Amino acid sequence: MTTDEDKLINDAFQHLLDSYLASRHRKKVDIITKAFNFARQAHKGVRRLSGEPYIMHPISVAQIACEEMGLGSISICSALLHDVVEDTDYTVEDISNIFGAKVAQIVDGLTKISGGIFGDQASAQAENFKKLLLTMSDDIRVILIKICDRLHNMRTLDSQPANKQYKIAGETLYIYAPLANRLGLNKIKTELENLSFKFEHPEEYENISRKLSMTKEQRDKLFEQFTEPIREELDKMNLTYEIKARVKSPYSIWNKMQTKHVPFEEVYDILAARIIFTPNKREDEINECFNIYVAISKIYKSHPDRLRDWLNHPKANGYQALHVTLMSKQGRWIEVQIRSDRMNEVAEQGFAAHWKYKDGDNTDENEIAEDEGELNDWLRTIKEILDDPQPDAMDFLDAIKLNLFASEIFVFTPKGEIITMPAGCTALDFAFQIHTFLGSHCIGAKVNHKLVPLSHKLQSGDQVEILSSKAQHVQPEWVNFVSTAKAKGKIHAILRREAREIQKKGQIMLQEFLEKHEIQLNTSVLDKLCDLHEIQNHDNLLQAIGQRNIILGEKDIDHLHGKKSSSGWKKYVPFINSQKKSEKTVKAQRSLLTVGKDFNKKIPCYITEETIQMYIFPQCCHPIPGDDILGYIDNKNHVEIHKRNCPVASRLKSSYGNKILDAKWVMHNQIYFDATIQLRGIDRKGILHDIADIISDKLDTNIHRILLTSDEGIFEGKIELRVHDRNEMPTIIQLLKDVEGLQEVKQIL
């Protein structure tokens, strides 16, 4: 290692110490220095992919923990040591002996698992995330340091190959950004989202960033004009305050463009204002927020449906503020967020602003500030999910996302108690939230004194009374209309328990049947019967036998002895499965690409007119040239092509990131693809002719299908076109917007 590198490392560590000493933690420089020297020695000679000494990564993670989260010495030590056990010969016991049990516990929680302890079906990512959550439910600092680690990895992701970039960015967007949001780490959440967006969609990121910088001057002028009368009013109130402009992040803008199908120019809430004030008395801060609201709503008209009161009912991550949307003199709606300096600190640092871990010599290192009720509820939910972990990695991650990252609504019990539930939950979710017994015997509910079915979706402010009966039992279809992890987990657990009993019954029936015909029950026999009855696995076969959906008979014995039965329903299979057969024939003709042991995952899959038949294009997202895409190696080692922002691909990146490949289009406008445009406008004679004229004659584009309906002078519809490339769409849309009467023209992704 050169002297320049030594200086680089020492300067980075000194910056960490300076940040630590400038914070309210001022006691344990010695243990931090000891952890740094230990980690430096352990990682000696090792380099990151970027070429810099490996020790720079733990120092950077510790810097984020200290400076951006405000955590203390135990967290800083754990951050410095977080890769030691995984990457060197040191063990968790060594860490415990030198730095104490608490640091060792956190480091152990951050150390990746080698080998599957949660079942063979779960991917490494899901297993490690489970382990992280298990340790987190004992000490929240584990997940905080993991988020710091992820943030630094995202900041230095340039050095990774493209397939790794998609995997890491996908995991970040699917799990870590929502997790940071749930913990109230708003600043970090925004940065994680933007970095993920930058690596997954570099062109769109550059495009939006460029447009944001081009419109900055215009925004600054609007902000000054809008806030000038507000400042005058606040000065009259003798308040100590500041007004900040909040510009929507590139990722948020892009997300809105995708969901609303609008261009950048039509995203109107890019600018918002934030009033941060210091109250004269801490107990007056909520009243002060409302006083400011009253004062500014005299200047500008407020939007009646867009007042958000997070003061009396803070979000589950501790966020408090009053949001009001005002009509500016320029005719634009602008959101104003009103919050005290304390609320602002919680909004930026989240629960980390509450978790002031005490660093005194004799105090309990696990002691947390009193503001932890919501946090404990959240950790309890995590424990419930982990008590009954789903067998499949994607089910597990979905359960986490469903419950932990959802926005909240407030629901009342018949006695008037408030219960916080995820938005989109049903009466059945509420029943399981109260008690598992109540949920499993639920027959209906009364919402605001009116009888509703189990599937009724609850709204904030509803009063809910659950009706139950001992005769009621859990039904398999219940899984389809619950949304909380707790309810889903309990229903799955009860159904699995019942299924196991049916499987045992099926196994006994099968054994008795085989003994009569002097055949021994083994794996080969089960495989043959699964093949005969077209059932995926042994458990499903035994369950079908136990439920008498399969009646064992002569055809089963013939099949086990290798005879082809000419009787029974089997002879109709070629007719029933003719569609499946033809699909298989097509696949055979296509000669799909098969990924072998020697396949280089770092090289992109180039999709050309010649190779396109070698890949599978699933129905979930219909990628066409011009879309950002990736490859996924399926269970048969064939390659599926997905859009990078496809919801299915997002789950695959998080659960099976090691199967993700980079993919690129190299097309030469020889093949046509389907693309759909949505239209809405004022009906008039000849409008269809004008639309068809532009598409067919001016642009020489084929119309594949057209569907238009008109009602009371307003028409709407869809046109399916045949295009070579996604990039042809903006030209088509722009020309259609010039058609008289057409009000809205959107591309459906």
C-alpha positions as a printed Julia matrix, in Angstrom:
749×3 Matrix{Float64}:
   0.0     0.0     0.0
   1.42    3.39   -1.0
   1.91    6.37    1.3
  -0.77    8.22   -0.74
  -3.25    5.46    0.1
  -2.21    5.55    3.78
  -2.9     9.28    3.8
  -6.28    8.71    2.07
  -7.28    6.12    4.74
  -6.03    8.21    7.67
  -7.78   11.35    6.4
 -11.07    9.44    5.96
 -10.82    8.05    9.51
  -9.93   11.48   10.94
 -13.01   12.93    9.2
 -15.09   10.18   10.88
 -13.63   11.03   14.31
 -14.23   14.76   13.77
 -17.89   14.07   12.85
 -18.27   11.85   15.94
 -16.74   14.47   18.27
 -18.95   17.2    16.76
 -22.08   15.12   17.58
 -23.64   14.75   21.03
 -21.71   11.49   21.52
 -18.32   12.46   22.95
 -16.98    9.59   25.02
 -15.66    6.54   23.24
 -12.98    7.6    20.75
 -10.69    4.78   22.01
 -13.04    1.91   21.08
 -13.75    3.46   17.65
  -9.98    3.79   16.99
  -9.49    0.19   18.17
 -12.25   -1.03   15.77
 -10.67    0.95   12.89
  -7.18   -0.51   13.51
  -8.64   -4.03   13.81
 -10.65   -3.72   10.56
  -7.68   -2.13    8.75
  -5.43   -5.05    9.7
  -8.14   -7.64    8.84
  -8.74   -6.18    5.35
  -5.05   -5.45    4.66
  -4.11   -5.93    1.01
  -7.73   -6.38   -0.14
  -9.16   -4.02   -2.76
 -12.66   -3.21   -3.99
 -13.63   -3.6    -7.67
 -13.0     0.14   -8.07
  -9.35   -0.44   -7.1
  -9.41    1.47   -3.8
  -8.32   -0.2    -0.51
 -11.22   -2.23    0.95
 -11.03   -0.46    4.35
 -12.41    2.7     2.69
 -15.82    0.98    2.44
 -16.27    0.28    6.21
 -15.02    3.83    7.0
 -17.6     5.29    4.56
 -20.4     3.15    6.06
 -19.41    4.32    9.57
 -19.34    7.94    8.3
 -22.94    7.63    7.02
 -24.04    6.04   10.34
 -22.43    8.87   12.3
 -23.08   11.94   10.16
 -26.31   11.13    8.28
 -28.07    9.03   10.95
 -26.6    10.48   14.14
 -25.77    7.06   15.65
 -23.25    6.48   18.44
 -20.05    4.52   19.15
 -21.56    0.99   19.14
 -23.06    1.6    15.69
 -19.82    3.19   14.39
 -17.73    0.24   15.68
 -20.19   -2.26   14.17
 -20.07   -0.4    10.84
 -16.25   -0.48   10.81
 -16.29   -4.22   11.57
 -19.36   -5.25    9.5
 -17.43   -7.21    6.82
 -14.66   -8.68    9.02
 -16.38  -11.98    9.91
 -17.63  -12.53    6.36
 -14.39  -11.73    4.52
 -11.62  -12.8     6.93
 -10.78  -15.65    9.32
 -12.04  -13.8    12.39
 -15.21  -15.17   14.03
 -18.14  -13.56   15.86
 -16.59  -14.95   19.09
 -13.39  -12.99   18.38
 -15.41   -9.8    17.92
 -17.32  -10.52   21.15
 -14.11  -11.04   23.15
 -12.5    -7.84   21.89
 -15.47   -5.43   21.46
 -18.24   -6.9    23.61
 -21.44   -8.89   23.05
 -23.54   -6.01   21.66
 -21.13   -5.15   18.82
 -20.71   -8.9    18.09
 -24.51   -9.38   17.9
 -24.87   -6.51   15.39
 -21.91   -7.71   13.28
 -23.36  -11.23   13.29
 -26.7    -9.84   12.05
 -24.87   -8.08    9.21
 -22.82  -11.15    8.2
 -24.22  -12.98    5.19
 -25.31  -16.6     5.53
 -23.37  -19.32    3.73
 -25.62  -22.32    3.12
 -29.4   -22.42    3.33
 -30.76  -22.35    6.86
 -34.24  -21.22    5.8
 -34.87  -23.93    3.21
 -33.52  -24.8    -0.22
 -36.2   -22.88   -2.1
 -35.27  -19.51   -0.63
 -32.63  -17.5    -2.46
 -29.49  -16.21   -0.74
 -30.9   -12.67   -0.79
 -34.12  -13.62    0.97
 -32.24  -15.75    3.52
 -29.88  -12.92    4.39
 -32.75  -10.47    4.61
 -34.55  -12.85    6.99
 -31.43  -13.11    9.14
 -31.16   -9.32    9.14
 -34.78   -8.99   10.31
 -34.34  -11.68   12.98
 -31.44   -9.74   14.51
 -33.17   -6.42   13.89
 -36.09   -7.45   16.07
 -33.58   -7.56   18.94
 -31.56   -4.51   17.94
 -32.78   -1.98   15.38
 -29.21   -0.76   14.73
 -28.62   -3.86   12.58
 -31.0    -2.62    9.88
 -29.78    0.99   10.2
 -26.17   -0.04    9.51
 -27.33   -2.31    6.68
 -29.05    0.71    5.09
 -25.78    2.71    5.49
 -23.91   -0.2     3.84
 -26.44   -0.32    0.99
 -26.26    3.46    0.49
 -22.46    3.37    0.13
 -22.69    0.36   -2.24
 -25.18    2.32   -4.37
 -22.92    5.4    -4.38
 -20.06    3.25   -5.71
 -22.04    0.97   -8.03
 -20.29    2.22  -11.21
 -17.51   -0.36  -10.81
 -19.92   -3.34  -10.94
 -20.92   -5.18  -14.17
 -24.41   -4.35  -15.53
 -26.13   -7.57  -14.33
 -24.9    -6.89  -10.76
 -26.03   -3.27  -11.05
 -29.59   -4.38  -11.94
 -29.62   -6.93   -9.1
 -28.4    -4.45   -6.47
 -30.51   -1.54   -7.78
 -33.59   -3.81   -7.97
 -33.14   -5.04   -4.38
 -32.61   -1.44   -3.25
 -35.81   -0.21   -4.87
 -37.87   -3.23   -3.78
 -36.66   -3.59   -0.18
 -34.18   -1.0     1.13
 -35.74    2.28   -0.11
 -39.19    1.34    1.33
 -37.44    0.16    4.5
 -35.62    3.51    4.84
 -38.97    5.25    4.26
 -40.68    3.11    6.92
 -37.92    4.05    9.37
 -38.45    7.72    8.49
 -35.05    8.13    6.79
 -36.51   10.37    4.13
 -33.25   11.84    2.81
 -31.63    8.42    2.48
 -34.78    6.91    0.93
 -34.78    9.6    -1.79
 -31.08    9.07   -2.55
 -31.5     5.27   -2.73
 -34.42    5.66   -5.16
 -32.54    8.11   -7.37
 -29.39    5.97   -7.49
 -31.44    2.86   -8.37
 -33.22    4.81  -11.08
 -29.89    6.13  -12.43
 -28.45    2.62  -12.88
 -31.6     0.93  -14.18
 -32.71    3.7   -16.58
 -29.63    5.88  -17.27
 -31.11    7.67  -20.3
 -34.37    8.63  -18.56
 -32.4     9.74  -15.47
 -30.15   12.01  -17.57
 -33.14   13.33  -19.49
 -35.13   14.29  -16.36
 -32.04   15.72  -14.6
 -31.31   17.88  -17.68
 -34.91   19.13  -17.82
 -34.85   19.91  -14.07
 -31.71   22.04  -14.46
 -33.17   23.79  -17.56
 -36.37   24.76  -15.66
 -34.54   25.77  -12.43
 -34.57   29.51  -13.13
 -38.32   29.44  -13.87
 -38.95   27.45  -10.62
 -36.83   29.81   -8.51
 -38.8    32.81   -9.82
 -42.15   31.05   -9.08
 -40.93   30.14   -5.57
 -39.89   33.73   -4.79
 -43.18   35.18   -6.03
 -45.2    32.54   -4.15
 -43.36   32.82   -0.8
 -42.99   36.64   -0.64
 -46.49   37.35    0.79
 -46.16   34.26    3.07
 -42.92   35.67    4.55
 -44.62   39.02    5.21
 -47.45   37.26    7.07
 -45.07   35.07    9.13
 -42.95   38.11   10.04
 -46.07   39.76   11.48
 -46.5    36.66   13.7
 -42.94   37.18   15.1
 -41.91   33.64   14.22
 -38.39   32.28   13.85
 -38.68   30.33   10.6
 -37.19   29.42    7.25
 -38.94   28.56    3.98
 -37.24   25.97    1.8
 -38.04   24.93   -1.75
 -38.52   21.17   -2.12
 -37.98   19.91   -5.66
 -39.39   16.48   -6.55
 -36.62   13.93   -7.13
 -35.93   12.54  -10.65
 -37.21    9.11   -9.54
 -40.49   10.56   -8.16
 -41.02   12.54  -11.37
 -40.36    9.47  -13.53
 -42.66    7.37  -11.36
 -45.46    9.89  -11.84
 -44.79    9.99  -15.6
 -45.15    6.18  -15.69
 -48.26    5.86  -13.51
 -50.13    8.87  -14.95
 -48.8     8.33  -18.52
 -47.83   12.02  -18.81
 -44.7    13.76  -20.15
 -42.31   15.74  -17.88
 -44.02   19.03  -18.81
 -47.34   17.8   -17.36
 -45.99   16.87  -13.89
 -47.24   19.91  -11.99
 -46.15   19.21   -8.41
 -42.38   19.34   -9.06
 -42.1    22.33   -6.71
 -43.28   22.42   -3.09
 -42.53   24.76   -0.18
 -41.55   23.77    3.34
 -42.03   26.08    6.33
 -39.8    25.08    9.26
 -40.27   27.13   12.44
 -38.96   27.15   16.02
 -41.88   27.3    18.49
 -41.65   29.58   21.51
 -42.8    26.68   23.68
 -42.43   23.02   22.69
 -45.98   22.18   23.83
 -47.39   24.86   21.48
 -45.88   23.45   18.27
 -49.07   21.77   17.01
 -51.18   24.9    17.63
 -48.48   26.98   15.94
 -48.71   24.79   12.8
 -52.46   25.43   12.56
 -51.96   29.19   13.18
 -49.54   29.3    10.22
 -52.06   27.36    8.1
 -54.84   29.84    8.94
 -52.54   32.79    8.13
 -51.37   31.52    4.72
 -54.83   30.29    3.64
 -55.97   33.94    3.88
 -53.39   34.8     1.19
 -54.04   31.86   -1.16
 -57.09   29.63   -1.68
 -56.45   26.12   -0.32
 -57.47   22.86   -2.02
 -60.33   21.44    0.11
 -59.46   17.77   -0.54
 -55.7    18.03   -0.04
 -55.26   19.0     3.6
 -53.15   16.3     5.27
 -53.02   16.38    9.07
 -50.07   14.31   10.26
 -49.88   16.32   13.51
 -52.49   14.63   15.68
 -51.98   11.24   14.01
 -48.27   10.94   13.06
 -47.28    8.35   10.44
 -45.99    5.02   11.76
 -42.41    6.17   11.08
 -42.86    9.14   13.44
 -43.42   11.74   10.68
 -45.38   14.81   11.79
 -46.38   17.79    9.62
 -49.36   19.66    8.23
 -49.64   19.55    4.42
 -51.79   22.11    2.6
 -52.08   22.69   -1.17
 -52.51   26.34   -2.25
 -53.39   27.95   -5.59
 -50.59   30.35   -6.57
 -51.19   33.61   -8.47
 -49.6    31.87  -11.52
 -52.47   29.33  -11.57
 -50.41   26.42  -10.2
 -51.27   24.26   -7.18
 -48.28   24.29   -4.79
 -48.05   22.08   -1.7
 -46.83   23.7     1.51
 -45.51   21.5     4.33
 -45.64   23.11    7.79
 -43.47   21.58   10.51
 -41.46   22.57   13.6
 -37.66   22.16   13.75
 -38.13   19.0    15.88
 -40.61   17.56   13.36
 -38.15   18.39   10.58
 -35.37   16.47   12.33
 -37.66   13.45   12.66
 -38.67   13.82    8.98
 -35.01   13.8     7.88
 -33.56   11.25   10.33
 -36.74    9.34   11.22
 -36.69    7.12   14.28
 -32.92    7.67   14.35
 -33.77   11.12   15.76
 -35.47    9.31   18.68
 -33.06    6.41   19.08
 -30.51    8.33   21.08
 -28.61    5.27   22.29
 -26.85    6.19   25.5
 -23.08    5.91   25.36
 -22.38    6.29   29.09
 -20.1     3.86   30.91
 -22.72    2.26   33.15
 -25.92    2.81   31.18
 -27.73    0.05   29.36
 -26.6     0.24   25.73
 -29.97   -1.07   24.61
 -31.94    1.77   26.17
 -34.0     3.72   23.67
 -35.82    7.02   23.94
 -39.47    6.92   24.96
 -40.86    7.65   21.46
 -40.87    4.0    20.48
 -44.47    2.73   20.64
 -44.92    2.58   16.86
 -41.47    1.07   16.42
 -42.26   -1.74   18.87
 -45.55   -2.47   17.06
 -43.6    -2.68   13.82
 -40.95   -4.99   15.29
 -43.75   -7.17   16.67
 -45.17   -7.5    13.14
 -41.74   -8.54   11.87
 -41.58  -11.23   14.56
 -45.02  -12.51   13.51
 -43.89  -12.81    9.88
 -40.7   -14.6    10.95
 -42.6   -16.96   13.28
 -44.29  -18.47   10.23
 -41.87  -17.82    7.35
 -43.23  -18.49    3.87
 -41.47  -21.37    2.11
 -40.85  -19.35   -1.04
 -38.44  -16.42   -1.16
 -40.78  -14.24   -3.2
 -43.73  -14.93   -0.87
 -41.57  -13.9     2.07
 -40.41  -10.64    0.48
 -43.97   -9.87   -0.63
 -45.22  -10.4     2.93
 -42.61   -7.94    4.19
 -43.55   -5.39    1.52
 -47.3    -5.82    2.06
 -47.25   -5.03    5.71
 -44.19   -3.08    6.64
 -44.02   -0.61    3.8
 -47.7     0.22    3.25
 -49.18    3.62    4.07
 -51.5     3.64    7.07
 -55.17    4.23    7.82
 -56.77    4.66   11.25
 -59.68    2.37   12.16
 -61.79    2.39   15.34
 -62.97   -0.6    17.42
 -66.59   -0.62   18.77
 -65.15    0.76   22.06
 -63.49    3.69   20.23
 -59.88    2.48   20.38
 -57.72    3.51   17.39
 -55.94    0.72   15.48
 -53.42    1.55   12.74
 -53.82   -0.68    9.66
 -52.14   -0.73    6.23
 -54.09    1.11    3.49
 -56.13   -1.26    1.32
 -56.85   -3.72    4.17
 -60.19   -5.54    4.52
 -62.56   -6.4     7.36
 -60.94   -9.86    7.51
 -57.48   -8.26    7.95
 -58.89   -6.27   10.86
 -60.32   -9.46   12.43
 -56.91  -11.19   12.3
 -55.26   -8.03   13.66
 -57.48   -8.24   16.76
 -56.99  -12.0    17.33
 -56.21  -15.1    15.26
 -59.26  -16.95   16.71
 -61.55  -14.05   15.74
 -60.07  -13.98   12.22
 -60.35  -17.72   11.61
 -64.02  -17.77   12.73
 -65.04  -14.47   11.11
 -68.33  -14.52    9.12
 -68.71  -10.81    8.4
 -68.43   -7.34    9.9
 -70.36   -4.19   10.67
 -68.62   -1.09    9.34
 -70.15    2.13   10.67
 -73.1    -0.06   11.86
 -73.76   -1.46    8.34
 -73.33   -5.15    7.53
 -70.48   -5.8     5.06
 -68.75   -8.96    3.68
 -65.28  -10.13    4.79
 -63.73   -8.66    1.64
 -64.98   -5.1     2.33
 -62.08   -2.61    2.09
 -61.74   -0.31    5.09
 -61.31    3.46    4.93
 -59.62    5.73    7.45
 -62.07    6.65   10.22
 -64.27    3.52    9.86
 -65.64    1.94   13.04
 -65.5    -1.85   12.71
 -67.26   -4.61   14.64
 -66.34   -8.2    13.74
 -69.05  -10.92   13.64
 -67.89  -14.49   14.24
 -69.24  -18.03   14.51
 -67.61  -21.19   15.89
 -69.01  -23.08   12.9
 -66.91  -20.94   10.51
 -63.53  -22.25    9.28
 -60.72  -20.73    7.23
 -61.45  -20.9     3.48
 -58.68  -21.11    0.81
 -60.18  -18.16   -1.14
 -59.62  -15.88    1.89
 -55.98  -15.51    0.83
 -57.17  -13.53   -2.21
 -58.79  -10.71   -0.27
 -56.5   -10.11    2.7
 -53.57   -7.73    2.33
 -51.73   -7.78    5.68
 -48.85  -10.13    6.27
 -50.32  -11.23    9.6
 -53.66  -12.35    8.09
 -52.02  -13.96    5.04
 -49.5   -15.77    7.24
 -52.14  -17.1     9.65
 -54.46  -18.24    6.81
 -51.56  -19.99    5.04
 -50.49  -21.63    8.32
 -54.01  -22.94    9.07
 -54.48  -24.16    5.46
 -51.04  -25.84    5.52
 -51.9   -27.58    8.79
 -55.18  -28.83    7.3
 -53.4   -29.8     4.06
 -50.84  -31.86    6.01
 -53.67  -33.81    7.66
 -55.28  -34.48    4.24
 -51.86  -35.48    2.81
 -51.38  -38.01    5.65
 -54.81  -39.43    4.86
 -53.89  -39.54    1.14
 -50.6   -41.29    1.91
 -52.4   -44.0     3.92
 -54.92  -44.49    1.07
 -52.11  -44.71   -1.5
 -50.1   -47.18    0.62
 -53.13  -49.43    1.07
 -53.85  -49.3    -2.69
 -50.23  -50.15   -3.64
 -49.96  -52.97   -1.05
 -52.99  -54.65   -2.68
 -51.06  -54.69   -5.97
 -47.74  -55.63   -4.29
 -46.02  -52.35   -5.21
 -43.71  -50.59   -2.75
 -44.24  -46.85   -2.17
 -41.11  -44.88   -3.14
 -40.07  -41.64   -4.86
 -40.1   -43.23   -8.32
 -43.71  -44.4    -7.87
 -44.77  -40.91   -6.71
 -42.97  -39.3    -9.7
 -44.77  -41.61  -12.15
 -48.18  -40.89  -10.58
 -47.48  -37.12  -10.64
 -46.62  -37.45  -14.34
 -49.79  -39.46  -15.07
 -52.11  -37.02  -13.29
 -50.13  -33.92  -14.39
 -49.53  -32.8   -10.82
 -46.44  -30.74   -9.95
 -45.25  -32.3    -6.69
 -45.73  -35.23   -4.3
 -47.55  -33.19   -1.63
 -50.2   -32.03   -4.12
 -50.64  -35.62   -5.33
 -51.21  -36.96   -1.8
 -53.59  -34.08   -1.07
 -55.6   -34.78   -4.24
 -55.85  -38.47   -3.23
 -56.84  -37.51    0.34
 -59.55  -35.15   -0.97
 -60.72  -37.89   -3.4
 -60.07  -35.63   -6.39
 -58.05  -38.57   -7.71
 -59.58  -42.05   -7.52
 -56.81  -44.65   -7.83
 -57.55  -47.47  -10.26
 -56.38  -49.75  -13.06
 -54.87  -46.96  -15.17
 -52.47  -46.08  -12.3
 -51.23  -49.68  -12.06
 -50.81  -49.88  -15.85
 -48.8   -46.66  -15.82
 -46.57  -47.88  -12.96
 -45.9   -51.12  -14.92
 -45.07  -49.13  -18.04
 -48.19  -50.16  -19.97
 -50.0   -47.61  -22.14
 -53.62  -47.55  -21.13
 -56.14  -47.29  -23.95
 -59.09  -46.85  -21.65
 -60.22  -44.13  -19.3
 -59.99  -40.34  -19.56
 -56.3   -40.38  -20.51
 -57.06  -41.02  -24.2
 -58.7   -37.58  -24.39
 -55.57  -35.76  -23.17
 -54.14  -35.01  -26.63
 -57.36  -33.15  -27.41
 -57.57  -31.4   -24.02
 -53.92  -30.35  -24.12
 -53.67  -29.59  -27.81
 -52.82  -25.98  -26.98
 -50.02  -27.05  -24.61
 -48.69  -29.48  -27.21
 -48.57  -26.78  -29.89
 -46.74  -24.45  -27.49
 -44.13  -27.14  -26.85
 -43.73  -27.7   -30.6
 -43.23  -23.96  -31.14
 -40.6   -23.88  -28.36
 -38.83  -26.84  -29.92
 -38.78  -25.09  -33.29
 -37.51  -21.89  -31.67
 -34.5   -23.68  -30.07
 -34.42  -21.62  -26.9
 -31.1   -20.48  -25.45
 -30.03  -22.76  -22.57
 -27.7   -21.35  -19.91
 -24.95  -23.84  -19.1
 -22.13  -23.89  -16.52
 -19.74  -22.03  -18.84
 -22.2   -19.21  -19.6
 -20.65  -15.78  -18.86
 -23.27  -13.8   -16.91
 -21.25  -10.59  -17.14
 -21.71  -10.33  -20.93
 -25.05   -8.86  -22.13
 -27.55  -10.92  -24.13
 -27.8    -9.11  -27.49
 -31.3    -9.41  -28.97
 -31.3    -9.2   -32.76
 -33.74  -10.26  -35.49
 -31.83  -13.57  -35.66
 -31.61  -14.28  -31.88
 -35.02  -12.99  -30.71
 -36.53  -16.49  -31.09
 -34.02  -17.83  -28.54
 -35.57  -15.81  -25.69
 -38.89  -16.03  -23.83
 -41.01  -12.85  -23.66
 -43.53  -13.31  -20.78
 -46.97  -11.66  -20.81
 -46.31   -9.46  -17.74
 -44.71   -6.46  -19.46
 -44.42   -6.88  -23.3
 -40.95   -5.34  -23.79
 -40.25   -3.94  -27.26
 -37.1    -2.34  -28.73
 -36.4     0.99  -27.04
 -37.4    -0.35  -23.59
 -34.71   -0.82  -20.93
 -34.58   -4.59  -20.47
 -32.86   -7.37  -18.53
 -32.68  -11.15  -18.7
 -33.74  -13.69  -16.07
 -32.6   -17.34  -16.05
 -35.74  -19.39  -15.35
 -35.97  -22.83  -13.69
 -35.33  -24.59  -17.01
 -32.19  -22.48  -17.64
 -33.89  -20.54  -20.46
 -33.76  -16.73  -20.52
 -36.84  -14.55  -20.01
 -36.7   -10.91  -21.14
 -38.43   -8.31  -18.93
 -38.61   -4.54  -18.82
 -36.36   -3.32  -16.02
 -39.32   -1.57  -14.36
 -41.66   -4.59  -14.72
 -43.24   -5.48  -11.31
 -42.4    -9.17  -11.84
 -38.77   -8.28  -12.68
 -38.58   -6.13   -9.51
 -39.48   -9.17   -7.41
 -37.05  -11.41   -9.35
 -34.17   -8.96   -8.83
 -34.82   -9.0    -5.08
 -35.39  -12.72   -4.69
 -33.17  -14.27   -7.36
 -30.61  -11.58   -8.15
 -27.92  -14.12   -9.08
 -30.09  -15.16  -12.07
 -30.29  -11.64  -13.54
 -28.51  -10.88  -16.85
 -27.88   -7.69  -18.77
 -29.77   -7.55  -22.1
 -29.59   -5.12  -25.01
 -31.54   -4.57  -28.21
 -29.62   -4.58  -31.51
 -32.55   -4.37  -33.94
 -32.65   -3.02  -37.5
 -36.34   -2.1   -37.95
 -37.26   -5.39  -39.6
 -39.75   -6.77  -37.02
 -42.99   -5.13  -35.85
 -44.14   -5.01  -32.21
 -47.47   -4.06  -30.62
 -47.8    -0.7   -28.84
 -51.01    0.89  -27.52
 -52.14    4.52  -27.43
 -55.04    5.74  -25.28
 -57.17    8.63  -26.62
 -59.75   10.92  -25.08
 -61.44   13.98  -26.57
 -64.5    15.82  -27.81
 -66.39   13.88  -30.45
 -66.95   15.39  -33.9
 -67.66   14.17  -37.42
 -64.55   12.89  -39.19
 -62.28   12.65  -36.12
 -61.59    8.94  -36.7
 -60.64    9.71  -40.31
 -58.17   12.41  -39.15
 -56.58   10.03  -36.59
 -56.24    7.21  -39.14
 -54.88    9.67  -41.73
 -52.0    10.72  -39.45
 -51.1     7.19  -38.35
 -51.44    5.38  -41.68
 -50.65    8.01  -44.33
 -48.34   10.57  -42.71
 -46.41    8.13  -40.53
 -46.85    4.95  -42.6
 -47.62    2.98  -39.41
 -49.89   -0.07  -39.36
 -53.01    0.05  -37.18
 -53.48   -3.43  -35.72
 -56.67   -2.81  -33.74
 -58.86    0.19  -32.91
 -61.57    0.55  -30.24
 -63.41    3.86  -29.76
 -66.6     4.62  -27.81
 -68.56    7.88  -27.66
 -70.91    9.03  -24.9
 -72.62   12.45  -24.68
 -70.1    14.13  -26.96
 -66.99   12.67  -25.27
 -65.11    9.85  -26.95
 -62.38    7.59  -25.61
 -60.59    4.53  -26.83
 -57.41    2.65  -27.62
 -55.42    2.17  -30.8
 -53.02   -0.76  -31.06
 -50.2    -0.03  -33.5
 -47.42   -2.04  -35.09
 -44.1    -0.23  -34.53
 -40.45   -1.17  -34.88
 -39.29    0.64  -31.78
 -40.63    2.34  -28.61
 -38.87    5.56  -29.76
 -41.36    5.92  -32.63
 -44.17    6.59  -30.12
 -43.37   10.23  -29.07
 -43.55   11.36  -32.74
 -46.93    9.61  -33.2
 -48.29   11.09  -29.94
 -47.07   14.61  -30.78
 -48.77   14.58  -34.2
 -52.02   13.17  -32.75
 -52.14   15.99  -30.16
 -52.56   18.44  -33.08
 -55.83   16.74  -34.16
 -58.76   19.06  -33.42
 -60.81   17.76  -30.46
 -58.19   15.35  -29.11
 -57.61   16.36  -25.48
 -55.52   13.48  -24.11
 -53.11   11.18  -25.93
 -51.17    8.71  -23.77
 -48.99    5.7   -24.42
 -49.95    2.65  -22.37
 -46.76    0.96  -21.24
